[in-house]
Structures are given as C-alpha cells and as structure tokens.
Amino acid sequence: MKKQTFKKWLFPAAVASLVFLSACGGGATPAAESGTGGASKDPIKVGAIFSLTGPNSPLGVPEKQAVELLVKEINGAGGVDGRPLEVIFEDDKSDNTEAVKAIKKLASKEKVVAVLGSSGSGPSLGMAEYAAAEKLPLISMAAADQITNPVRAGIYKTPHTDVHGTKRIFKYLKEKGITKIATLNDSNPYGSGWTTQLQKHAPEYGITIVAEEKYGTKDPSMSSQLTKIKGTDAQALIVAGTNPGPATIVKEAKQLNLTIPIISSHGSANSKFLELIGDAGEGVLMVAGKLLIPEQVAADDPQSAIIKKFVDGYQAAYNTHPDGFAGYGYDGLNLLVEGLKQAGGDTSKLGEVLEKVKYVGVTGEFKFTADDHNGLTEDSMIMVEVKDGKFQLVK
C-alpha cells in the first residue's frame, strides 16, 4: 500500500478563517500532548482508509480528494490549535480484509489518534469492530445502519443511513399513492442493509413488497431478476447498490420495457451514474443529499453556505463538481477536527467528546448524542429525478 502524507503549517494567525467549523473550541495556543500536560507542535496524525481501487473506487477517490483539499486549508490556516494536521492515506482496495489490515497498520505503526473510513459498508464494519476493541475513534463514510446501530463508543459515521433513505423514499411513494413495490438490491452489506430496512419500515407507510430480488456486485446482467419483477403487480422498483450495478439495472429495465418508476438509493448518487446510464436514465428517481444539486439548494437553507464553499473550493482544485461521497469525507474530517478542538489537545478524550459535537455540514446538520452516532435524519435528504441528463430536484 502506498502511504501519502500532507504536512504544511502556515500562518497560525489565520485560524479564525476556518469558517466551515462551527462552535470552534481552543485557539491558536499549542495544545498539550495527551497524558503529558506539556506543549507540543508535533503533527496530529490521523489515518484515512478509502477504497482507491476496486468496485468502491468511485466512492473512495472523491473522499480522498475532499480530505486532501481540507487538510491543505486547515494547515494553511495554522492547523488544529496550533499543531499541523497529518493525514496518512491507505487503500483498502474495496476489500474487507485489506481494510482491517490497513487500520491495524495505522494504529500500531503510525500511532494515529483517529481514523476516517472506509468507503464501503463491508470494510467499515470490519474496521469498526477493531476500532471499538482498541478504543480508536473511527468516523466511517459508509451508509449501513449497523455501523453505528447499536451505538459503540468512539464509532461514528457521516452518510445518511439506509434507514434514512428508506423512510425518505417511502414518504415520496405514499405521497404518490404507490402501495406495491419490488426491490432489487446488491447482496453485499450495503444492499443487504437496505433490504432489511425496506422490509422493516414498509408496513409503517402502508407499502407491500411484492417481489424481492438480489444481484452480485460484479454481476454483468440483472435481466432475469427484472423479468421476474415485470411479471408482478409492482408499481415501483427500488434499487440499492453502488455503481455500476444500478446503472446496468436501469438500462436493462428500459430494454425489457419495464415501465414502472425506478428509484435508486444514494449509493449511486454521483455523476458516474449519469455517465453510465446515458439516455436510458431519463425519468429515473433517486434519494440523495443536497450536495448532489448544489445550485438548487435554497439560499436560506442552513446548509447553503457550507455547500457553496465546498463546491467552489473543490471545483477550483479538481475542475469538477463534488458528489455526495466527497461530502462524506469532507464532513468526516471537519467533525474530527471539531472534536480535536473540543478535546483541548487530549486525544484520549476524542471518542467521548465527538458524542457532543453539533455541526452543519454539506451532508446535513449533525447532532451527535449518546444514543445517535450518525446524528442525521431523513429530513435532510431529497428526491431527485434525471431530466435531460442532469439531476433535478423533485419538489
């Protein structure tokens, strides 16, 4: 695995310019070393394990880019309480075993104070088990509800969960009078998590699941599952997976003349989905975070300012718009930095301090509590529709 580090400490007086952090604690005074009480300007070392290669790389690459961008900004403004921030990146290759190997390496060799990642639910679950046992704070960028439910000390996550996505979709279906649905979900932990939540919450919204189908992450075709679904009285199809699976499903559904509405989970909420589906995507619906359509966010929305700031900075750095996955990484590091500030330099308190953090991010308004280590609700999610090759807000 390649290790990349970012070290840069410039102009401590510029700490106040970090407008993306809310309720900042501490100041530019050098923080005390954990357990020593002495002042130190040594770097604060943080690990970041993302899926930079493999099936989850469309998630992991923008997450890494967002973190790199933010590290430069933080250190350019004086670091965290006067100390530079050093982020050490590892690639889990979209593999559960590799993810656990990476977090063990970061903990034992690099002595990081916390870890960001991973991009996928499977790798994150393995990492979370290790991190919880070692009392190493972890902020995941994956969606599965079981990462933070039940709550474990020091384990947090930034994306909306499959519970949030399920409830937001069901709310939309209820408004449209749709009562019968089919589901087609990836058999991996992400898709399986969605299956569980769709089954659990359907009765609350008067919805019946008339067909349940699964596919493998690497399956090249889902036409047999779609043919079965076409033979039912389903009024809509809910798809849960990450690209390219959902895009393949959309294209094959069109070829089979499956005319019911298709609604995708936020696992494919990025420009890659639009690229993969092409003209077949017209009319496809998706549940997502507001970052997917930054120009359509109302000016008086509490998230508006930070979304604009992030989009402008990311666009300038990478000449492309950030997607929701980039936002998960951005929010994750911002939350971690806020926790470091509130811990007053004592990194041993970081896990418990994060539990009290309140932060308005690009993904939503985070309000961590002792009972909620995700801190988001379905109300910060939106429904979008593909129109003319673009995502448009459904009002």
CSV table of C-alpha atoms in Angstrom, one decimal, residues 62-300:
chain,number,residue,atom,x,y,z
A,62,PRO,CA,-13.6,11.8,-4.3
A,63,GLU,CA,-13.5,11.2,-0.5
A,64,LYS,CA,-9.7,11.3,-0.6
A,65,GLN,CA,-9.7,14.4,-2.8
A,66,ALA,CA,-12.0,16.2,-0.4
A,67,VAL,CA,-9.8,15.3,2.6
A,68,GLU,CA,-6.7,16.4,0.8
A,69,LEU,CA,-8.3,19.7,0.0
A,70,LEU,CA,-9.4,20.3,3.5
A,71,VAL,CA,-6.0,19.3,5.1
A,72,LYS,CA,-4.3,22.0,2.9
A,73,GLU,CA,-6.9,24.6,4.1
A,74,ILE,CA,-6.6,23.6,7.8
A,75,ASN,CA,-2.8,23.6,7.8
A,76,GLY,CA,-2.7,26.8,5.7
A,77,ALA,CA,-4.7,28.5,8.5
A,78,GLY,CA,-2.5,27.3,11.3
A,79,GLY,CA,-3.5,23.7,11.9
A,80,VAL,CA,-5.5,22.5,14.8
A,81,ASP,CA,-4.9,24.5,18.0
A,82,GLY,CA,-1.5,25.5,16.6
A,83,ARG,CA,-0.5,21.9,15.5
A,84,PRO,CA,-0.3,20.8,11.9
A,85,LEU,CA,-2.6,18.0,10.8
A,86,GLU,CA,-1.0,15.0,9.1
A,87,VAL,CA,-3.3,12.6,7.3
A,88,ILE,CA,-2.0,9.2,6.3
A,89,PHE,CA,-3.9,7.5,3.5
A,90,GLU,CA,-4.3,3.8,2.9
A,91,ASP,CA,-6.2,2.0,0.1
A,92,ASP,CA,-8.4,-0.9,1.2
A,93,LYS,CA,-8.8,-2.0,-2.4
A,94,SER,CA,-12.6,-2.3,-1.8
A,95,ASP,CA,-11.8,-5.4,0.3
A,96,ASN,CA,-12.9,-6.1,3.9
A,97,THR,CA,-9.7,-7.9,4.8
A,98,GLU,CA,-7.5,-5.2,3.4
A,99,ALA,CA,-9.4,-2.6,5.3
A,100,VAL,CA,-8.8,-4.4,8.6
A,101,LYS,CA,-5.1,-4.8,7.7
A,102,ALA,CA,-4.9,-1.1,7.0
A,103,ILE,CA,-6.4,0.1,10.3
A,104,LYS,CA,-4.2,-2.3,12.2
A,105,LYS,CA,-1.2,-0.8,10.5
A,106,LEU,CA,-2.2,2.8,11.1
A,107,ALA,CA,-2.9,2.1,14.8
A,108,SER,CA,0.3,0.1,15.5
A,109,LYS,CA,2.9,1.6,13.2
A,110,GLU,CA,1.7,5.1,12.6
A,111,LYS,CA,0.1,5.7,16.1
A,112,VAL,CA,-2.8,7.7,14.6
A,113,VAL,CA,-5.3,9.3,17.0
A,114,ALA,CA,-8.3,8.5,14.9
A,115,VAL,CA,-9.3,7.0,11.5
A,116,LEU,CA,-11.6,8.1,8.7
A,117,GLY,CA,-13.2,5.5,6.5
A,118,SER,CA,-13.8,3.3,4.9
A,119,SER,CA,-15.9,4.0,1.7
A,120,GLY,CA,-17.9,0.8,1.8
A,121,SER,CA,-20.1,-0.8,4.4
A,122,GLY,CA,-18.3,-4.2,4.5
A,123,PRO,CA,-14.9,-2.8,5.1
A,124,SER,CA,-16.2,-0.2,7.6
A,125,LEU,CA,-17.9,-2.9,9.7
A,126,GLY,CA,-14.7,-4.8,10.0
A,127,MET,CA,-12.7,-1.7,10.8
A,128,ALA,CA,-15.3,-0.6,13.4
A,129,GLU,CA,-15.1,-3.9,15.2
A,130,TYR,CA,-11.3,-3.5,15.5
A,131,ALA,CA,-11.5,0.2,16.4
A,132,ALA,CA,-14.1,-0.3,19.1
A,133,ALA,CA,-11.9,-3.0,20.7
A,134,GLU,CA,-8.9,-0.8,20.6
A,135,LYS,CA,-10.7,2.3,21.6
A,136,LEU,CA,-9.6,4.1,18.5
A,137,PRO,CA,-12.1,6.8,17.3
A,138,LEU,CA,-13.4,6.0,13.8
A,139,ILE,CA,-15.6,8.1,11.5
A,140,SER,CA,-17.0,6.0,8.6
A,141,MET,CA,-18.0,7.2,5.2
A,142,ALA,CA,-20.3,4.1,4.6
A,143,ALA,CA,-24.1,4.0,4.8
A,144,ALA,CA,-25.1,0.8,6.6
A,145,ASP,CA,-27.1,1.5,9.7
A,146,GLN,CA,-25.3,-1.3,11.6
A,147,ILE,CA,-22.1,0.6,11.6
A,148,THR,CA,-23.5,2.9,14.4
A,149,ASN,CA,-26.5,0.9,15.5
A,150,PRO,CA,-26.2,-0.3,18.1
A,151,VAL,CA,-24.0,2.5,19.4
A,152,ARG,CA,-20.4,1.8,20.2
A,153,ALA,CA,-18.0,4.1,22.0
A,154,GLY,CA,-15.9,6.1,19.5
A,155,ILE,CA,-17.6,4.8,16.3
A,156,TYR,CA,-19.3,7.4,14.1
A,157,LYS,CA,-20.4,7.9,10.5
A,158,THR,CA,-21.2,10.7,8.1
A,159,PRO,CA,-23.6,9.4,5.4
A,160,HIS,CA,-27.3,9.1,5.8
A,161,THR,CA,-28.1,5.6,6.7
A,162,ASP,CA,-30.2,3.1,4.8
A,163,VAL,CA,-32.9,3.8,7.4
A,164,HIS,CA,-33.0,7.5,6.3
A,165,GLY,CA,-33.0,6.6,2.6
A,166,THR,CA,-35.8,4.1,3.1
A,167,LYS,CA,-38.0,6.4,5.0
A,168,ARG,CA,-37.5,9.3,2.6
A,169,ILE,CA,-38.4,7.1,-0.4
A,170,PHE,CA,-41.4,5.6,1.4
A,171,LYS,CA,-42.6,9.2,2.2
A,172,TYR,CA,-42.4,10.0,-1.5
A,173,LEU,CA,-44.2,6.8,-2.5
A,174,LYS,CA,-47.0,7.5,0.0
A,175,GLU,CA,-47.5,11.0,-1.5
A,176,LYS,CA,-47.8,9.4,-4.9
A,177,GLY,CA,-50.3,6.8,-3.8
A,178,ILE,CA,-48.0,3.9,-4.5
A,179,THR,CA,-48.6,0.9,-2.3
A,180,LYS,CA,-46.9,-2.1,-4.0
A,181,ILE,CA,-43.1,-2.2,-4.7
A,182,ALA,CA,-40.4,-4.6,-5.9
A,183,THR,CA,-36.8,-4.4,-4.6
A,184,LEU,CA,-33.6,-5.3,-6.4
A,185,ASN,CA,-30.6,-4.9,-4.1
A,186,ASP,CA,-26.9,-5.8,-4.1
A,187,SER,CA,-26.2,-8.9,-2.0
A,188,ASN,CA,-23.3,-7.1,-0.3
A,189,PRO,CA,-23.6,-5.5,3.2
A,190,TYR,CA,-24.8,-2.2,1.7
A,191,GLY,CA,-27.6,-3.7,-0.3
A,192,SER,CA,-28.5,-6.2,2.4
A,193,GLY,CA,-28.8,-3.4,4.9
A,194,TRP,CA,-31.3,-1.7,2.5
A,195,THR,CA,-33.2,-5.0,2.2
A,196,THR,CA,-33.6,-5.2,6.0
A,197,GLN,CA,-34.8,-1.6,6.3
A,198,LEU,CA,-37.2,-1.8,3.4
A,199,GLN,CA,-38.8,-4.9,4.9
A,200,LYS,CA,-38.9,-3.3,8.4
A,201,HIS,CA,-40.5,0.0,7.5
A,202,ALA,CA,-42.8,-0.8,4.6
A,203,PRO,CA,-45.8,-1.5,6.9
A,204,GLU,CA,-45.5,1.9,8.6
A,205,TYR,CA,-46.2,3.6,5.2
A,206,GLY,CA,-48.9,1.1,4.0
A,207,ILE,CA,-46.5,-0.4,1.5
A,208,THR,CA,-46.3,-4.1,0.4
A,209,ILE,CA,-43.2,-5.6,-1.1
A,210,VAL,CA,-44.5,-7.9,-3.8
A,211,ALA,CA,-41.0,-9.0,-5.1
A,212,GLU,CA,-37.6,-9.2,-3.6
A,213,GLU,CA,-34.6,-9.8,-5.8
A,214,LYS,CA,-30.8,-9.6,-5.3
A,215,TYR,CA,-27.7,-9.5,-7.5
A,216,GLY,CA,-24.0,-9.8,-7.0
A,217,THR,CA,-21.8,-6.8,-7.0
A,218,LYS,CA,-19.8,-8.0,-10.1
A,219,ASP,CA,-22.8,-9.4,-12.0
A,220,PRO,CA,-22.8,-8.2,-15.6
A,221,SER,CA,-26.6,-8.6,-16.1
A,222,MET,CA,-29.7,-8.5,-13.9
A,223,SER,CA,-32.2,-9.2,-16.7
A,224,SER,CA,-33.5,-12.4,-15.2
A,225,GLN,CA,-34.4,-10.6,-11.9
A,226,LEU,CA,-36.0,-7.8,-13.9
A,227,THR,CA,-38.1,-10.2,-15.9
A,228,LYS,CA,-39.5,-11.7,-12.7
A,229,ILE,CA,-40.3,-8.3,-11.4
A,230,LYS,CA,-42.0,-7.3,-14.6
A,231,GLY,CA,-44.4,-10.3,-14.1
A,232,THR,CA,-45.6,-8.9,-10.8
A,233,ASP,CA,-48.1,-6.1,-10.0
A,234,ALA,CA,-45.3,-3.9,-8.5
A,235,GLN,CA,-46.0,-0.1,-9.0
A,236,ALA,CA,-42.4,0.9,-8.5
A,237,LEU,CA,-38.9,-0.6,-8.3
A,238,ILE,CA,-36.4,0.3,-5.6
A,239,VAL,CA,-32.7,-0.4,-6.4
A,240,ALA,CA,-30.0,-0.3,-3.8
A,241,GLY,CA,-26.3,-0.7,-4.7
A,242,THR,CA,-23.3,1.3,-5.9
A,243,ASN,CA,-22.2,1.8,-9.5
A,244,PRO,CA,-22.1,0.2,-11.9
A,245,GLY,CA,-24.9,-2.2,-10.8
A,246,PRO,CA,-27.8,0.3,-10.5
A,247,ALA,CA,-26.9,1.8,-13.9
A,248,THR,CA,-27.0,-1.6,-15.5
A,249,ILE,CA,-30.4,-2.3,-14.0
A,250,VAL,CA,-31.8,1.0,-15.4
A,251,LYS,CA,-30.5,0.2,-18.9
A,252,GLU,CA,-31.8,-3.4,-18.9
A,253,ALA,CA,-35.2,-2.3,-17.4
A,254,LYS,CA,-35.6,0.0,-20.4
A,255,GLN,CA,-34.7,-2.8,-22.8
A,256,LEU,CA,-37.3,-5.0,-21.2
A,257,ASN,CA,-39.8,-2.3,-21.4
A,258,LEU,CA,-40.3,-2.2,-17.6
A,259,THR,CA,-42.3,1.0,-17.3
A,260,ILE,CA,-42.8,1.4,-13.6
A,261,PRO,CA,-40.8,4.1,-11.8
A,262,ILE,CA,-37.3,3.1,-10.8
A,263,ILE,CA,-35.9,4.7,-7.6
A,264,SER,CA,-32.2,4.3,-6.8
A,265,SER,CA,-30.6,4.5,-3.3
A,266,HIS,CA,-28.0,7.2,-2.6
A,267,GLY,CA,-25.2,4.6,-3.1
A,268,SER,CA,-25.1,5.7,-6.8
A,269,ALA,CA,-25.7,9.4,-6.3
A,270,ASN,CA,-23.0,10.8,-8.4
A,271,SER,CA,-22.1,11.9,-11.9
A,272,LYS,CA,-20.8,8.5,-12.8
A,273,PHE,CA,-24.3,7.2,-12.6
A,274,LEU,CA,-25.4,9.7,-15.2
A,275,GLU,CA,-22.4,8.8,-17.4
A,276,LEU,CA,-23.2,5.1,-17.2
A,277,ILE,CA,-26.9,5.2,-17.9
A,278,GLY,CA,-26.8,7.7,-20.7
A,279,ASP,CA,-30.2,8.3,-22.4
A,280,ALA,CA,-31.7,5.4,-20.6
A,281,GLY,CA,-31.7,7.4,-17.4
A,282,GLU,CA,-34.5,9.8,-18.3
A,283,GLY,CA,-37.1,9.8,-15.5
A,284,VAL,CA,-35.1,7.7,-13.0
A,285,LEU,CA,-35.6,8.8,-9.4
A,286,MET,CA,-33.0,8.8,-6.6
A,287,VAL,CA,-32.8,9.7,-2.9
A,288,ALA,CA,-29.8,11.8,-2.1
A,289,GLY,CA,-28.2,14.5,-0.1
A,290,LYS,CA,-28.4,18.2,-1.1
A,291,LEU,CA,-24.8,18.3,-2.3
A,292,LEU,CA,-25.9,16.4,-5.4
A,293,ILE,CA,-27.7,19.6,-6.7
A,294,PRO,CA,-25.8,22.5,-5.0
A,295,GLU,CA,-27.2,25.1,-7.4
A,296,GLN,CA,-30.8,24.1,-6.4
A,297,VAL,CA,-30.3,24.5,-2.6
A,298,ALA,CA,-32.4,27.4,-1.2
A,299,ALA,CA,-30.4,30.4,-0.1
A,300,ASP,CA,-32.0,30.3,3.4
